[in-house]
Coordinates of C-alpha atoms and ligand atoms in Angstrom, one line a residue:
M7 CA 86.8 -3.3 -2.8
A8 CA 86.8 -6.9 -1.9
N9 CA 83.1 -6.6 -3.6
K10 CA 85.0 -4.9 -6.3
K11 CA 86.9 -7.3 -6.2
M12 CA 84.9 -10.6 -6.2
G13 CA 82.9 -8.4 -8.8
L14 CA 85.8 -8.7 -11.3
E15 CA 86.4 -12.3 -10.3
V16 CA 83.2 -13.3 -11.1
V17 CA 82.8 -11.7 -14.6
S18 CA 86.6 -12.9 -15.6
S19 CA 84.9 -16.5 -14.7
A20 CA 82.1 -15.4 -16.8
I21 CA 84.2 -15.3 -19.7
I22 CA 86.5 -17.8 -19.2
S23 CA 83.1 -20.3 -18.8
F24 CA 82.0 -18.1 -22.0
S25 CA 85.2 -18.9 -23.9
V26 CA 84.9 -22.8 -23.1
F27 CA 81.4 -22.7 -24.0
L28 CA 82.5 -21.3 -27.6
L29 CA 85.4 -23.4 -27.6
L30 CA 82.7 -26.3 -27.4
A31 CA 80.3 -25.3 -29.5
S32 CA 82.5 -24.9 -32.2
T33 CA 84.5 -28.3 -31.5
T34 CA 80.9 -29.6 -31.1
Q35 CA 79.0 -27.7 -34.8
A36 CA 82.9 -29.2 -35.8
Q37 CA 81.6 -33.1 -34.8
S38 CA 78.2 -32.5 -36.1
N39 CA 78.5 -31.6 -39.2
G40 CA 81.9 -33.7 -39.8
V41 CA 83.3 -29.9 -41.9
F42 CA 86.8 -29.3 -40.1
D43 CA 87.6 -25.3 -41.7
V44 CA 90.7 -24.5 -41.0
T45 CA 90.1 -20.6 -40.6
T46 CA 88.2 -21.6 -36.6
Y47 CA 92.2 -23.3 -36.5
G48 CA 93.8 -19.4 -35.8
A49 CA 94.9 -20.4 -39.9
G50 CA 96.3 -16.3 -40.5
K51 CA 98.2 -15.9 -44.5
D52 CA 100.3 -19.6 -43.4
I53 CA 97.6 -21.9 -42.8
T54 CA 100.5 -24.1 -42.2
E55 CA 99.5 -25.0 -38.1
A56 CA 95.6 -24.6 -38.7
L57 CA 95.8 -27.3 -41.6
T58 CA 97.0 -29.5 -39.6
N59 CA 95.7 -29.5 -36.8
A60 CA 92.3 -29.3 -38.5
W61 CA 93.2 -32.5 -40.1
K62 CA 93.9 -34.0 -36.9
S63 CA 90.8 -33.8 -35.8
A64 CA 88.8 -35.1 -38.1
C65 CA 91.2 -37.8 -38.9
A66 CA 90.2 -38.4 -35.5
S67 CA 86.7 -38.3 -36.3
T68 CA 84.7 -41.7 -36.1
K69 CA 82.5 -40.7 -38.4
A70 CA 83.9 -39.1 -42.1
S71 CA 84.7 -35.2 -42.1
K72 CA 85.8 -33.4 -44.2
V73 CA 88.6 -30.6 -43.4
L74 CA 88.2 -27.0 -45.5
I75 CA 90.2 -24.7 -46.8
P76 CA 88.3 -21.4 -48.1
S77 CA 89.2 -19.3 -51.1
G78 CA 91.5 -16.8 -50.3
T79 CA 95.3 -16.8 -50.6
Y80 CA 97.3 -18.8 -48.3
W81 CA 100.8 -19.9 -47.9
L82 CA 101.5 -22.7 -47.3
R83 CA 104.9 -24.4 -45.9
R84 CA 106.4 -27.5 -46.1
V85 CA 103.1 -30.6 -44.7
T86 CA 102.8 -34.5 -44.1
L87 CA 98.5 -35.3 -43.7
A88 CA 98.9 -39.1 -43.1
G89 CA 96.1 -41.2 -41.5
P90 CA 95.4 -43.9 -41.2
C91 CA 92.5 -42.5 -41.0
K92 CA 89.3 -43.4 -38.4
A93 CA 86.8 -43.0 -41.3
A94 CA 86.5 -41.5 -44.0
I95 CA 88.0 -38.5 -44.4
K96 CA 87.8 -35.5 -47.1
L97 CA 90.3 -32.1 -48.0
Q98 CA 88.4 -29.8 -49.3
V99 CA 91.0 -26.7 -51.2
D100 CA 89.0 -24.3 -52.1
G101 CA 91.7 -21.2 -51.9
I102 CA 95.2 -21.0 -53.4
L103 CA 97.7 -22.3 -51.8
Q104 CA 101.6 -21.0 -52.3
A105 CA 104.7 -23.0 -51.1
P106 CA 108.4 -20.8 -49.7
V107 CA 110.1 -19.9 -53.2
D108 CA 112.9 -21.4 -52.4
P109 CA 113.2 -25.3 -52.2
D110 CA 116.2 -24.9 -49.2
K111 CA 112.3 -24.1 -47.2
L112 CA 111.1 -27.7 -48.1
S113 CA 114.3 -30.8 -48.1
G114 CA 112.6 -33.6 -48.1
G115 CA 111.7 -34.1 -51.4
H116 CA 108.4 -32.6 -51.0
W117 CA 105.8 -29.9 -50.8
V118 CA 102.3 -31.7 -49.1
N119 CA 102.6 -35.2 -48.7
F120 CA 99.5 -37.8 -48.6
R121 CA 100.4 -40.5 -46.5
Y122 CA 98.5 -43.6 -45.4
I123 CA 94.7 -42.7 -45.8
D124 CA 92.1 -45.0 -46.8
Q125 CA 89.0 -43.6 -48.2
F126 CA 90.4 -40.2 -49.7
T127 CA 88.9 -37.3 -51.4
L128 CA 90.8 -34.5 -52.4
S129 CA 88.7 -31.9 -54.4
G130 CA 88.0 -28.1 -54.8
R131 CA 88.4 -25.5 -56.9
G132 CA 91.9 -24.4 -55.5
T133 CA 95.2 -24.3 -57.2
F134 CA 99.1 -25.9 -55.3
D135 CA 100.9 -23.0 -56.1
G136 CA 104.9 -24.6 -56.3
Q137 CA 106.6 -21.5 -56.9
G138 CA 109.0 -23.5 -59.2
K139 CA 110.1 -20.6 -61.6
V140 CA 113.2 -19.4 -59.6
A141 CA 114.3 -22.9 -58.9
W142 CA 114.3 -24.0 -62.5
S143 CA 116.3 -20.9 -63.4
K144 CA 118.9 -22.8 -60.3
S145 CA 117.5 -26.5 -61.6
T146 CA 121.4 -28.1 -62.3
C147 CA 118.9 -30.4 -63.0
Q148 CA 119.0 -30.2 -67.1
K149 CA 122.6 -31.2 -67.8
Y150 CA 122.6 -33.8 -65.1
K151 CA 119.2 -34.9 -64.1
D152 CA 120.3 -34.5 -60.8
C153 CA 117.2 -33.1 -59.7
D154 CA 116.3 -35.3 -56.5
S155 CA 117.0 -32.3 -54.1
L156 CA 113.9 -30.3 -55.8
P157 CA 110.4 -30.7 -54.5
M158 CA 107.8 -32.4 -55.5
N159 CA 104.4 -29.9 -55.3
I160 CA 101.8 -33.1 -54.2
R161 CA 103.0 -36.9 -53.1
F162 CA 100.7 -39.5 -52.6
D163 CA 101.9 -42.8 -50.4
F164 CA 101.1 -46.1 -49.9
I165 CA 97.0 -44.2 -50.2
T166 CA 94.0 -46.4 -51.3
N167 CA 90.4 -46.1 -53.2
A168 CA 90.4 -42.2 -53.4
L169 CA 89.6 -39.7 -55.4
V170 CA 91.5 -36.3 -56.8
R171 CA 88.8 -34.0 -58.4
D172 CA 89.0 -30.5 -59.5
I173 CA 92.2 -29.7 -57.7
T174 CA 95.0 -28.0 -59.7
S175 CA 98.7 -28.0 -59.2
R176 CA 100.9 -25.5 -61.1
D177 CA 104.5 -24.4 -61.0
S178 CA 105.6 -27.2 -59.3
K179 CA 110.1 -27.4 -58.9
N180 CA 110.0 -31.0 -59.6
F181 CA 107.7 -33.8 -60.5
H182 CA 104.0 -31.8 -59.8
V183 CA 102.6 -35.3 -58.0
N184 CA 104.3 -38.9 -57.4
V185 CA 101.5 -42.1 -57.3
L186 CA 103.4 -44.7 -54.9
G187 CA 102.0 -47.7 -53.4
C188 CA 98.3 -46.4 -54.3
K189 CA 95.7 -48.9 -54.9
N190 CA 92.4 -47.7 -56.5
L191 CA 93.5 -44.1 -57.2
T192 CA 91.4 -42.2 -59.1
F193 CA 92.4 -38.6 -60.3
Q194 CA 89.2 -36.4 -62.4
H195 CA 89.4 -33.1 -64.4
F196 CA 92.5 -32.9 -62.5
T197 CA 94.0 -29.5 -64.2
V198 CA 98.3 -29.5 -64.3
R199 CA 100.0 -26.5 -65.3
A200 CA 103.9 -25.7 -65.9
P201 CA 105.8 -24.0 -68.6
G202 CA 106.9 -25.9 -71.2
E203 CA 110.3 -24.7 -70.8
S204 CA 110.0 -26.0 -66.8
V205 CA 112.6 -28.4 -65.8
N206 CA 111.6 -32.0 -64.7
T207 CA 108.8 -31.3 -64.4
D208 CA 106.0 -34.6 -65.3
G209 CA 103.2 -33.8 -64.8
I210 CA 101.7 -37.4 -63.1
H211 CA 104.1 -39.5 -62.1
I212 CA 103.4 -43.3 -61.1
G213 CA 105.2 -46.4 -60.0
R214 CA 104.6 -49.3 -57.5
S215 CA 101.1 -48.9 -57.9
T216 CA 98.0 -51.0 -59.4
G217 CA 94.1 -49.2 -60.2
I218 CA 94.8 -45.9 -61.2
Y219 CA 92.5 -43.1 -62.8
I220 CA 93.2 -40.4 -65.2
I221 CA 89.5 -39.3 -66.6
D222 CA 89.0 -35.9 -68.3
S223 CA 92.5 -34.6 -67.2
K224 CA 94.6 -31.9 -68.6
I225 CA 98.0 -31.5 -68.2
G226 CA 100.5 -28.9 -69.7
T227 CA 103.8 -28.8 -68.0
G228 CA 107.5 -29.5 -69.0
D229 CA 108.7 -33.0 -68.8
D230 CA 106.5 -36.2 -69.8
C231 CA 102.5 -35.8 -68.7
I232 CA 102.0 -38.7 -67.3
S233 CA 104.6 -41.1 -66.5
V234 CA 105.1 -44.8 -66.0
G235 CA 107.3 -46.4 -63.5
D236 CA 108.2 -49.7 -63.3
G237 CA 105.7 -52.4 -60.6
T238 CA 102.7 -50.3 -62.3
E239 CA 99.8 -52.7 -63.4
E240 CA 96.2 -51.8 -63.8
L241 CA 96.6 -48.0 -65.5
H242 CA 93.3 -46.3 -66.6
I243 CA 93.9 -43.1 -69.5
T244 CA 91.2 -41.5 -71.5
G245 CA 90.4 -38.2 -72.2
V246 CA 93.1 -36.4 -71.5
T247 CA 94.8 -33.7 -72.7
C248 CA 98.3 -33.4 -72.8
G249 CA 101.1 -30.3 -74.2
P250 CA 103.6 -28.5 -74.1
G251 CA 105.6 -30.9 -72.7
H252 CA 107.0 -34.5 -73.4
G253 CA 104.1 -36.5 -73.8
I254 CA 102.0 -40.0 -72.0
S255 CA 105.4 -42.7 -71.6
V256 CA 106.2 -46.2 -70.2
G257 CA 109.2 -46.4 -68.3
S258 CA 112.5 -45.5 -68.3
L259 CA 112.8 -48.6 -66.8
G260 CA 116.1 -50.6 -67.1
K261 CA 117.4 -48.2 -65.7
Y262 CA 117.7 -50.1 -61.2
P263 CA 118.3 -53.0 -60.6
N264 CA 115.0 -55.5 -59.2
E265 CA 112.0 -53.5 -61.1
K266 CA 108.8 -54.3 -60.9
P267 CA 107.8 -55.3 -63.9
V268 CA 104.5 -53.1 -66.0
S269 CA 101.5 -54.5 -67.1
G270 CA 97.5 -53.7 -67.7
I271 CA 98.2 -50.0 -69.0
F272 CA 94.9 -48.1 -70.6
V273 CA 95.7 -45.0 -72.5
K274 CA 92.3 -44.1 -74.9
N275 CA 91.0 -41.4 -76.3
C276 CA 93.2 -38.7 -75.9
T277 CA 94.7 -35.1 -77.5
I278 CA 98.5 -34.8 -77.3
S279 CA 99.4 -31.2 -78.7
D280 CA 102.2 -29.9 -79.1
T281 CA 104.9 -32.2 -77.4
T282 CA 108.7 -33.4 -77.6
N283 CA 107.1 -36.8 -78.2
G284 CA 103.2 -38.6 -78.2
V285 CA 102.9 -42.5 -76.8
R286 CA 105.9 -43.7 -75.8
I287 CA 108.0 -47.0 -74.4
K288 CA 111.7 -46.4 -73.4
S289 CA 114.0 -48.5 -72.0
W290 CA 118.1 -48.3 -70.8
P291 CA 120.0 -50.1 -73.0
N292 CA 123.7 -51.8 -71.6
L293 CA 121.9 -52.2 -68.2
Y294 CA 118.7 -53.8 -65.8
G295 CA 116.0 -56.4 -67.3
G296 CA 112.7 -55.7 -66.4
V297 CA 109.6 -56.8 -68.0
A298 CA 106.2 -54.3 -70.4
S299 CA 103.5 -56.2 -70.7
N300 CA 99.8 -55.3 -72.6
M301 CA 100.5 -51.8 -72.9
H302 CA 97.5 -50.4 -75.6
F303 CA 97.0 -47.3 -76.9
E304 CA 93.7 -46.4 -78.5
D305 CA 91.8 -43.2 -80.0
I306 CA 94.2 -41.0 -79.6
V307 CA 94.6 -37.6 -82.0
M308 CA 98.4 -35.4 -82.0
N309 CA 99.2 -32.1 -83.1
N310 CA 101.9 -31.1 -84.4
V311 CA 103.7 -33.9 -81.8
Q312 CA 107.6 -34.8 -82.8
N313 CA 107.4 -38.4 -82.1
P314 CA 104.0 -39.2 -82.0
V315 CA 104.4 -43.2 -81.6
I316 CA 107.1 -44.6 -80.2
I317 CA 108.9 -47.5 -78.6
D318 CA 112.8 -46.2 -77.9
Q319 CA 114.7 -49.5 -76.1
V320 CA 117.8 -47.1 -76.7
Y321 CA 116.8 -44.5 -74.4
C322 CA 119.7 -41.8 -73.6
P323 CA 119.4 -38.5 -72.4
W324 CA 122.3 -36.8 -72.2
N325 CA 124.2 -39.2 -73.4
Q326 CA 124.2 -41.0 -69.2
C327 CA 124.4 -44.4 -70.9
S328 CA 126.4 -47.0 -72.7
L329 CA 125.5 -48.9 -76.2
K330 CA 127.0 -51.8 -75.1
A331 CA 125.4 -54.3 -74.4
P332 CA 121.2 -53.7 -75.0
S333 CA 118.0 -53.2 -73.2
K334 CA 117.3 -56.6 -70.9
V335 CA 114.1 -55.3 -70.7
K336 CA 111.3 -57.6 -72.7
I337 CA 108.1 -55.5 -73.5
S338 CA 105.2 -57.7 -74.7
D339 CA 101.6 -57.3 -76.2
V340 CA 101.3 -54.0 -77.3
S341 CA 98.7 -51.9 -79.6
F342 CA 99.1 -48.8 -80.7
K343 CA 94.8 -48.0 -82.6
S344 CA 93.6 -45.4 -84.4
I345 CA 96.5 -42.5 -84.1
R346 CA 95.6 -39.8 -86.1
G347 CA 96.7 -36.1 -87.2
T348 CA 99.6 -34.6 -87.4
S349 CA 103.5 -35.5 -87.0
A350 CA 105.6 -32.8 -86.6
T351 CA 108.9 -34.6 -88.5
P352 CA 109.1 -37.0 -90.4
V353 CA 109.0 -39.9 -88.8
A354 CA 106.1 -40.4 -87.6
V355 CA 105.6 -43.8 -85.7
R356 CA 109.2 -45.6 -85.2
I357 CA 109.7 -48.6 -83.0
A358 CA 113.2 -49.5 -81.5
C359 CA 113.1 -52.5 -80.1
S360 CA 116.4 -54.4 -77.9
S361 CA 118.1 -56.5 -80.8
G362 CA 118.7 -59.2 -77.0
F363 CA 115.1 -59.2 -76.9
P364 CA 113.3 -58.5 -79.3
C365 CA 109.2 -57.3 -79.0
Q366 CA 106.6 -59.4 -79.3
N367 CA 103.6 -59.1 -80.6
V368 CA 103.4 -54.9 -81.2
K369 CA 100.2 -54.3 -83.4
L370 CA 100.4 -51.3 -85.3
A371 CA 96.5 -50.5 -86.9
N372 CA 94.7 -47.6 -87.8
I373 CA 98.2 -44.6 -88.0
N374 CA 96.8 -41.7 -89.5
L375 CA 99.8 -39.1 -89.2
A376 CA 100.8 -36.9 -91.8
Y377 CA 103.5 -34.8 -91.7
R378 CA 104.4 -31.5 -94.7
G379 CA 107.5 -30.9 -93.7
P380 CA 110.9 -31.4 -95.7
G381 CA 111.6 -34.8 -96.1
G382 CA 108.0 -36.0 -96.2
P383 CA 105.2 -38.4 -96.0
A384 CA 105.4 -39.5 -93.0
K385 CA 107.5 -42.7 -92.9
S386 CA 107.8 -45.9 -90.0
Q387 CA 111.7 -47.2 -88.7
C388 CA 111.3 -49.9 -87.1
S389 CA 114.4 -52.2 -86.0
N390 CA 113.7 -55.6 -83.8
V391 CA 110.6 -56.6 -84.5
K392 CA 108.0 -57.9 -86.8
P393 CA 105.1 -55.5 -86.1
I394 CA 101.2 -56.7 -86.5
I395 CA 100.0 -54.0 -89.1
S396 CA 95.6 -53.9 -90.3
G397 CA 93.6 -51.1 -91.6
I398 CA 95.3 -48.1 -92.6
M399 CA 98.9 -46.9 -92.3
S400 CA 99.9 -44.0 -93.6
A401 CA 103.0 -44.4 -92.1
S402 CA 105.4 -46.4 -94.6
G403 CA 108.2 -48.3 -93.4
C404 CA 107.7 -51.4 -90.7
Ligands
LIG512 C1 87.9 -47.4 -55.3 O1 87.9 -46.1 -55.2 C2 86.3 -45.2 -54.8 C3 86.5 -44.0 -54.2 O2 87.2 -44.2 -53.1 C4 85.1 -46.5 -54.3 O3 83.8 -45.5 -54.2 C5 85.0 -48.1 -54.7 O4 84.3 -48.5 -54.4 C6 86.1 -48.2 -54.5 N1 86.1 -49.0 -55.5 C7 86.6 -50.9 -55.3 C8 86.7 -51.9 -55.7 O5 86.8 -51.0 -54.0
LIG513 C1 87.7 -38.1 -74.9 O1 87.7 -37.3 -73.9 C2 86.9 -35.6 -74.0 C3 87.8 -35.2 -73.4 O2 89.7 -35.0 -73.7 C4 85.8 -35.8 -74.1 O3 85.2 -34.9 -73.8 C5 85.2 -37.3 -74.9 O4 83.4 -37.6 -74.2 C6 85.4 -38.5 -74.2 N1 84.6 -38.9 -75.6 C7 84.1 -40.4 -75.1 C8 84.1 -41.2 -76.4 O5 85.3 -40.9 -73.7

């Protein structure tokens, strides 16, 4: 009896030591190659806890580390992955991550939030699927623009020296990506995919950030492909295809007090197809002041775009504004160069500036936009601006 019991104890303590050994071995392995695979953190179909724990271990690592979500389809609830971390950190997503369908399960404005991380890479062939279809159909934002309560797919807050590569964001319930307070953040081969009729699903919204690069990316969605909020400086957008959607927009500006200046916006070599707008700068009338300057749009192909080139300082969606006083936002040093393709409406170029603060130094060079429908050919309309026109100008009027 005694012997048998002893034997069992020996066996069980051997099992315990062996498990401890395995645990140590796996931890050691994670540390030695720097890879923290969520599936070794007890991930089932729902990887929320496993991802949170893998991230914590990786973030505490003093050597560069990588959290891996391998191929497969997983459920992910609301999650915040925060720094500061002890060294450079990567998150490689090869799987498909599905958000809860019910927006009430994602209170607080976001699904996945990355914050306070330096030297961060988010990459992989994976997808963040916001499963927004039900939320869009319930949404009242089309009528009231009151969409704040719906969660965005991904928020980047105060991220520095970072790269987002290859990842796809689809069917977000609200904006796909929001960039706030970031510095030196690049999106490369990034994809956004949502139907043209999905409400308020901006591709990438940037605000209060410096040195943001969006390169060789493909954005099709129900609102702006890229929207630029106040305090954005040194934004470079190149090789982006946009459509369906509402185009690439600076603004809307001047809706809130104390907005910070927008400056250094460079949009180059982009293709915009079947959208409501092409390249646009917009501000609200009658409200607050602001400054937007040094914005350049060059080498852009438009395919069947309703308003290919537009500055709109009487921006007033859903009649939610007063036209009593002009916009107080000052726009200057803007160029539109080598803009070619087709307009879906007769007014291919519309530069409607503020009567209180006329636009300064607006250049139009080599504008070759055709309109083939009734009421053609393509024209341009300008108010409160004296644009400097050079090269080809296919849309006469300004
Ligand atoms: C910007 O971030 C990238 C990616 O982390 C890094 O390689 C590069 O050195 C950073 N640039 C500057 C000026 O710090
Ligand atoms: C322009 O953008 C396309 C992607 O839309 C890319 O394939 C091409 O290399 C870019 N050209 C230049 C000169 O950057």
